[in-house]
XYZ file of C-alpha atoms in Angstrom:
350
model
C 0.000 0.000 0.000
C 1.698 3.749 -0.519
C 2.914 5.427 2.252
C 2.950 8.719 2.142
C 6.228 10.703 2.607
C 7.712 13.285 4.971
C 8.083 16.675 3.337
C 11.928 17.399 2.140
C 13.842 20.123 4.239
C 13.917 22.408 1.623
C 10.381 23.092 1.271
C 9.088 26.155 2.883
C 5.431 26.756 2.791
C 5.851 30.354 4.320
C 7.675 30.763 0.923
C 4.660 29.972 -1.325
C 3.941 33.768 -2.063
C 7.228 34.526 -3.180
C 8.603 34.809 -6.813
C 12.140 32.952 -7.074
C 14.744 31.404 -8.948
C 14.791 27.494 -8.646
C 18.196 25.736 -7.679
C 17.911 23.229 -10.327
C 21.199 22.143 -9.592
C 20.778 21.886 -5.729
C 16.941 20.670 -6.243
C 18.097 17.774 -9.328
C 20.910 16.355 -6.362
C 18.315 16.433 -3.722
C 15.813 14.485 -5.476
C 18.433 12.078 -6.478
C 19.010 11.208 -2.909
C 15.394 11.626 -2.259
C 14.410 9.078 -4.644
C 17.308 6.509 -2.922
C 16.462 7.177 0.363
C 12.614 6.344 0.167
C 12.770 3.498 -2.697
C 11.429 6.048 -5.173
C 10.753 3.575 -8.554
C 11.318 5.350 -12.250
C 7.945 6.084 -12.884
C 7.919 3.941 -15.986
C 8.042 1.108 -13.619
C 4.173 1.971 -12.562
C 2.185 -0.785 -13.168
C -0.776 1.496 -12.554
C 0.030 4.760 -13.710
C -1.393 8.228 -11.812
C -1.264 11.995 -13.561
C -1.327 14.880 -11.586
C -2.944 17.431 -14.071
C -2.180 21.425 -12.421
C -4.554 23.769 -14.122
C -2.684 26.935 -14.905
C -0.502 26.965 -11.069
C 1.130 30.518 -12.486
C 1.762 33.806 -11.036
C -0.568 35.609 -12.336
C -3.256 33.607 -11.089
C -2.037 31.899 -7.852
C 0.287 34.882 -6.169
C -0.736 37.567 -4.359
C -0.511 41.148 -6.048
C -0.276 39.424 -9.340
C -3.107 40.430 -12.232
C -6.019 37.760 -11.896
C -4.993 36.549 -8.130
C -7.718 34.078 -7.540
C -8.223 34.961 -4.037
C -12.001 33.376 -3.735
C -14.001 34.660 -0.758
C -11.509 34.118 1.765
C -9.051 36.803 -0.155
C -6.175 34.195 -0.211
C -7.980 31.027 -1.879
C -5.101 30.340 -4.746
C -2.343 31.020 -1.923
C -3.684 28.083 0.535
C -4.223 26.266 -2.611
C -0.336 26.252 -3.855
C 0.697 25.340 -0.064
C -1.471 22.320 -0.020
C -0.738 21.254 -3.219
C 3.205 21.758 -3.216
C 2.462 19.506 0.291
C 0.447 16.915 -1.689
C 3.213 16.270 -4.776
C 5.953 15.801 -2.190
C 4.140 13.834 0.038
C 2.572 11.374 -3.172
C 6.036 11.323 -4.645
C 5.674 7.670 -5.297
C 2.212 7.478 -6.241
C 1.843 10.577 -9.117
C 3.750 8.879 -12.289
C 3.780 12.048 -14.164
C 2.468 15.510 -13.840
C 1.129 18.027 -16.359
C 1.272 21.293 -16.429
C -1.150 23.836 -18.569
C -0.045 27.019 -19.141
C -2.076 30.033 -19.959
C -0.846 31.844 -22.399
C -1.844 35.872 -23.980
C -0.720 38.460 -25.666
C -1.666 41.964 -25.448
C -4.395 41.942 -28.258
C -6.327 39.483 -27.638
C -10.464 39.393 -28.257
C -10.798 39.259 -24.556
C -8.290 42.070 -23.545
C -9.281 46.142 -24.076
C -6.809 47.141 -26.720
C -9.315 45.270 -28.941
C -12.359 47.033 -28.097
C -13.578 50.951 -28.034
C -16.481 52.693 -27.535
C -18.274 55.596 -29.339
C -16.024 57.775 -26.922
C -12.821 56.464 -28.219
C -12.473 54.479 -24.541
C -11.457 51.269 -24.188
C -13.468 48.862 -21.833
C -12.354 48.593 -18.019
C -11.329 44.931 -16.833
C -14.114 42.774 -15.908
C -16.841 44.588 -17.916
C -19.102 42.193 -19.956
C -19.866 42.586 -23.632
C -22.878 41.268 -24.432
C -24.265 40.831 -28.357
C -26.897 43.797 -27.026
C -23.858 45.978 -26.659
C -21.960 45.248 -29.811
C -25.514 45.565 -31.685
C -25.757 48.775 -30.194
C -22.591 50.283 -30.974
C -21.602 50.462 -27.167
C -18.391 48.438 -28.111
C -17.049 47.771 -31.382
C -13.798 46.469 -32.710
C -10.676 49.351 -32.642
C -9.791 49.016 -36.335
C -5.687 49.927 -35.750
C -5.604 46.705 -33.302
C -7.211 44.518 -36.248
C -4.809 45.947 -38.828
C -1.939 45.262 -35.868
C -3.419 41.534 -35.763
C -3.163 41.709 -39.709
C -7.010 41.306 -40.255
C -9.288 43.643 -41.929
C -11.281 45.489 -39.665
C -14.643 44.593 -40.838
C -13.847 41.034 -40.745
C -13.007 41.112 -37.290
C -16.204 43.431 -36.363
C -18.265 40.829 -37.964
C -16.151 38.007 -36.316
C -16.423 39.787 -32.552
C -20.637 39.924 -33.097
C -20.436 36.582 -34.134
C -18.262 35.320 -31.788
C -19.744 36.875 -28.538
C -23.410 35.418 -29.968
C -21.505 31.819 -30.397
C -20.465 32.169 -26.767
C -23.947 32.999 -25.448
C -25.329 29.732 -27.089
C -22.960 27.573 -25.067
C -24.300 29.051 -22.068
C -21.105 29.809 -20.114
C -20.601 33.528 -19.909
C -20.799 36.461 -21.725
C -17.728 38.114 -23.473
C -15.526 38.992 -19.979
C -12.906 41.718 -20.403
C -10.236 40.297 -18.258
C -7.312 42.405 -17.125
C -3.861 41.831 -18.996
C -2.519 38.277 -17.263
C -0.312 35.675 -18.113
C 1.422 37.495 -20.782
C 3.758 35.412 -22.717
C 7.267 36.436 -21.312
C 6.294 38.013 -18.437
C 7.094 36.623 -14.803
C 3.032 36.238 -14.339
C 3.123 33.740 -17.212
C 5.556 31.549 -14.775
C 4.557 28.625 -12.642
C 4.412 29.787 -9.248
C 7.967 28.971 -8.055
C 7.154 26.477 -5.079
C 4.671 24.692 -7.644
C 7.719 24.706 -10.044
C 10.576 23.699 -7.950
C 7.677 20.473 -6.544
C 7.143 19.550 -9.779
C 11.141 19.487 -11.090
C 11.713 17.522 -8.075
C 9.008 15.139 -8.840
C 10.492 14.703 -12.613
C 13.800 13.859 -11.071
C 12.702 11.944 -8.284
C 10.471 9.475 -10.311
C 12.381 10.208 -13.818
C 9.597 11.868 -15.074
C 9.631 14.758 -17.224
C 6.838 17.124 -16.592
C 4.455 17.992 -19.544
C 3.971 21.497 -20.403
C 0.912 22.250 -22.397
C -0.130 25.961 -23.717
C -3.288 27.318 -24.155
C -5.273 30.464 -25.194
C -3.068 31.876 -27.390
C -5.503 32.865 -30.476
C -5.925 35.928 -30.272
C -9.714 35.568 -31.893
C -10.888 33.080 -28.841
C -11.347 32.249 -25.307
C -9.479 29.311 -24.018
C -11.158 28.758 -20.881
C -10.198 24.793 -21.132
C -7.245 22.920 -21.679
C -9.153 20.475 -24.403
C -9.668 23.520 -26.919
C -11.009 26.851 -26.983
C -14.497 28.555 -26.261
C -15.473 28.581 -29.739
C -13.795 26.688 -32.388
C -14.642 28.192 -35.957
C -16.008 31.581 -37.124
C -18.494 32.961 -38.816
C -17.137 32.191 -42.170
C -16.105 28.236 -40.687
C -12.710 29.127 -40.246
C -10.967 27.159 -37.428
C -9.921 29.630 -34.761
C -8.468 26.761 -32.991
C -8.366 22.926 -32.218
C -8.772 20.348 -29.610
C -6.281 19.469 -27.541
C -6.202 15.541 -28.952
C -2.899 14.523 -27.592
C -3.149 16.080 -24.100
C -6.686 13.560 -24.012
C -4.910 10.694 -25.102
C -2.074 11.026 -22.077
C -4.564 11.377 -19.939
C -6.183 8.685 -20.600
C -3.516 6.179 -20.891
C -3.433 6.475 -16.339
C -5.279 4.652 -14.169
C -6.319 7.434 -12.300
C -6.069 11.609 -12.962
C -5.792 14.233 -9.969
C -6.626 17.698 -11.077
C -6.329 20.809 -9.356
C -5.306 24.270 -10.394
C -7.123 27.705 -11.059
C -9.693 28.607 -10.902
C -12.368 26.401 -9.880
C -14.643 28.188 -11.561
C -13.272 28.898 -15.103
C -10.422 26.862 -16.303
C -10.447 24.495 -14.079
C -14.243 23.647 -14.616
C -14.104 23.961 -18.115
C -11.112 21.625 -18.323
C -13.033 19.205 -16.378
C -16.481 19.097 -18.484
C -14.672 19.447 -21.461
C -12.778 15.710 -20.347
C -16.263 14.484 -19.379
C -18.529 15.364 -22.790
C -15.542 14.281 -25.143
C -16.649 11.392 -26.598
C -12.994 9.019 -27.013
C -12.918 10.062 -22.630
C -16.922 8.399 -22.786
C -16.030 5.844 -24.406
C -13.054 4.473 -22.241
C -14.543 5.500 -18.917
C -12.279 8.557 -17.803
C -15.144 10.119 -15.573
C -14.914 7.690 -12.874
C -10.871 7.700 -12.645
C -11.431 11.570 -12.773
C -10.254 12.633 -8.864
C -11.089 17.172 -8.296
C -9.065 17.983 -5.245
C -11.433 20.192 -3.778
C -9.054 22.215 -1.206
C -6.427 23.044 -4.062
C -8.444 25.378 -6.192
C -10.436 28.443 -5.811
C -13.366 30.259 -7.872
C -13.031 33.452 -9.121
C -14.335 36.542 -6.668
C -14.089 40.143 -7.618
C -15.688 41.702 -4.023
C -18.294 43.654 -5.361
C -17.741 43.185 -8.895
C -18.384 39.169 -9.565
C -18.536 35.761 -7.422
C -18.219 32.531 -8.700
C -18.184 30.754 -5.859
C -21.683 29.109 -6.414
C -21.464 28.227 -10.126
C -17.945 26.703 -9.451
C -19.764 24.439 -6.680
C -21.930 23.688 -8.499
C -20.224 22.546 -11.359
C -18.108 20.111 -9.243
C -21.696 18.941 -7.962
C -22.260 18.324 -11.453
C -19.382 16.413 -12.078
C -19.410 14.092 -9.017
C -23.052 13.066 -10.079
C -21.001 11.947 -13.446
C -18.771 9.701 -11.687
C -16.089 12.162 -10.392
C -14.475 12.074 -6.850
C -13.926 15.178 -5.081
C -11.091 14.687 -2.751
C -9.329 16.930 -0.879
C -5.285 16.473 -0.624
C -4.990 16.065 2.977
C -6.904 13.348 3.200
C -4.620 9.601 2.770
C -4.956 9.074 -1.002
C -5.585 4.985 0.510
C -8.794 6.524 2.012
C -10.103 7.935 -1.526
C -12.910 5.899 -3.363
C -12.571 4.432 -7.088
C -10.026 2.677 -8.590
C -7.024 4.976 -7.375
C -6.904 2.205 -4.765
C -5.536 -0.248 -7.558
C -2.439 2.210 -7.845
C -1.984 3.113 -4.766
C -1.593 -0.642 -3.816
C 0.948 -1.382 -6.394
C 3.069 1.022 -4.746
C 5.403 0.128 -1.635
């Protein structure tokens, strides 16, 4: 049966909050001895193999004073949530065979940022503010023609795509067309993993000689990308693909015995990620849903005091999915206490 394992020295959870460099060097030797000292297996080994999925663990998300810090209604939700899941890798060393790691990824003119947007007062739109297809009918936003010729499009195409696109978004009954501040900007320190989650995960590839998987999403700058499967809306108004599904990242995924997901935020990406695994039809057909495991107390929704709260949608959603055949867990508990067949892995391990 797995045994969970003592947290290394070198982890500080008081550190969590902090932006760092990662001693690779120091980190790769520790895990080396690590891995000896506890009978740590090359993952490849793993009879029954375990992926830890980590929606989007960056800065800009997950630390404090960063651009969409998903606090939740406690103000420090994403924080709490990095400490208890840098605790959870280390301690699971042994069981998690290989971790993945999606990455949100913008740049500046994007269809959900303000550069792309303007109203009849030559203004741009102020972060959080919802477009709906009333307001683009109306004129009360409409497409700044100088960012579409910067994107290389012609303006009208990309006025007609943005009434289009925002109708197409109301039909799938998510949200509306959110003008989210500028976050996880590719090159920027917010686009980073947070640096505890980083330096857990490197010492998890070393200790189990296990490379993590880095997977990118939401770079289009004509779509959402809420999900890690593929974005919001897939084709535009003239049937043009805007983007794709993320086939290979499903077929990992479902080559373990069991997946652990956690990440931010509960409510968006997270979520999204999770019903997107659950409708896809090649996941139906080899029975993902019930190896699916949502720790619960490592992610947060989204909360905006006095703006927007998530926190009941983002329940409800995991409501939804544990009436599928999803276990919501929460990382403290002894993974040999969790239902399903994670058990089956778990006892393979010494």
């Amino acid at each position: 049966m797995h045994d969970e394992l003592p947290l290394p020295s070198h982890y500080e959870p008081d550190r969590v909050a902090d932006v760092w460099r990662v001693d690779y060097e120091r980190r790769f030797a520790d895990a080396v001895a690590w891995a000896a000292r506890h009978g740590l297996a090359p993952a490849a080994s793993d009879e029954q193999a375990v992926c830890l999925l980590v929606v989007d663990g960056q800065n800009t998300f997950c630390t404090p004073g960063f651009e969409l810090f998903v606090g939740g209604r406690s103000g420090v939700g994403a924080l709490e949530d990095s400490r208890r899941l840098c605790a959870f890798v280390y301690r699971n060393l042994g069981l998690i065979s290989q971790s993945v790691a999606t990455l949100d990824t913008h740049q500046a003119f994007q269809i959900f940022h303000a550069p792309l947007l303007v109203g009849p007062d030559g203004r741009h739109p102020d972060p959080y503010t919802l477009v709906s297809t009333e307001d683009i009918a109306s004129g009360r936003w409409r497409i700044n023609a100088s960012a579409a010729i910067a994107l290389g499009r012609d303006p009208e195409y990309i006025e007609t795509h943005l009434s289009s696109y925002a109708r197409a978004l109301s039909e799938t009954g998510k949200y509306e067309l959110t003008v989210w501040p500028f976050h996880a900007l590719l090159g920027g320190i917010g686009h980073a993993l947070v640096s505890a989650i980083e330096e857990a995960l490197f010492f998890h590839a070393i200790a189990r000689t296990s490379p993590t998987v880095f997977e990118m999403k939401g770079d289009r700058p004509l779509t959402e990308h809420y999900s890690a499967l593929g974005p919001e809306v897939l084709r535009d108004f003239t049937g043009s693909p805007l983007g794709s599904r993320n086939g290979r990242l499903i077929e990992r995924l479902l080559r373990h015995e069991a997946v652990i997901v956690a990440g931010q935020a509960k409510s968006h990406c997270v979520a999204w990620t999770v019903e997107d695994l659950l409708n896809d039809p090649l996941v139906r057909e080899h029975g993902l849903g019930d190896r699916l495991y949502l720790l619960e107390d490592c992610t947060s929704p989204v909360v905006v005091p006095g703006v927007i709260d998530y926190t009941e949608a983002a329940d409800e959603a995991f409501a939804r999915f544990a009436a599928r055949g999803a276990h919501v867990v929460r990382s403290t508990d002894p993974v040999a206490t969790w239902p399903g067949p994670i058990s089956r892995a778990a006892a393979t391990r010494a």
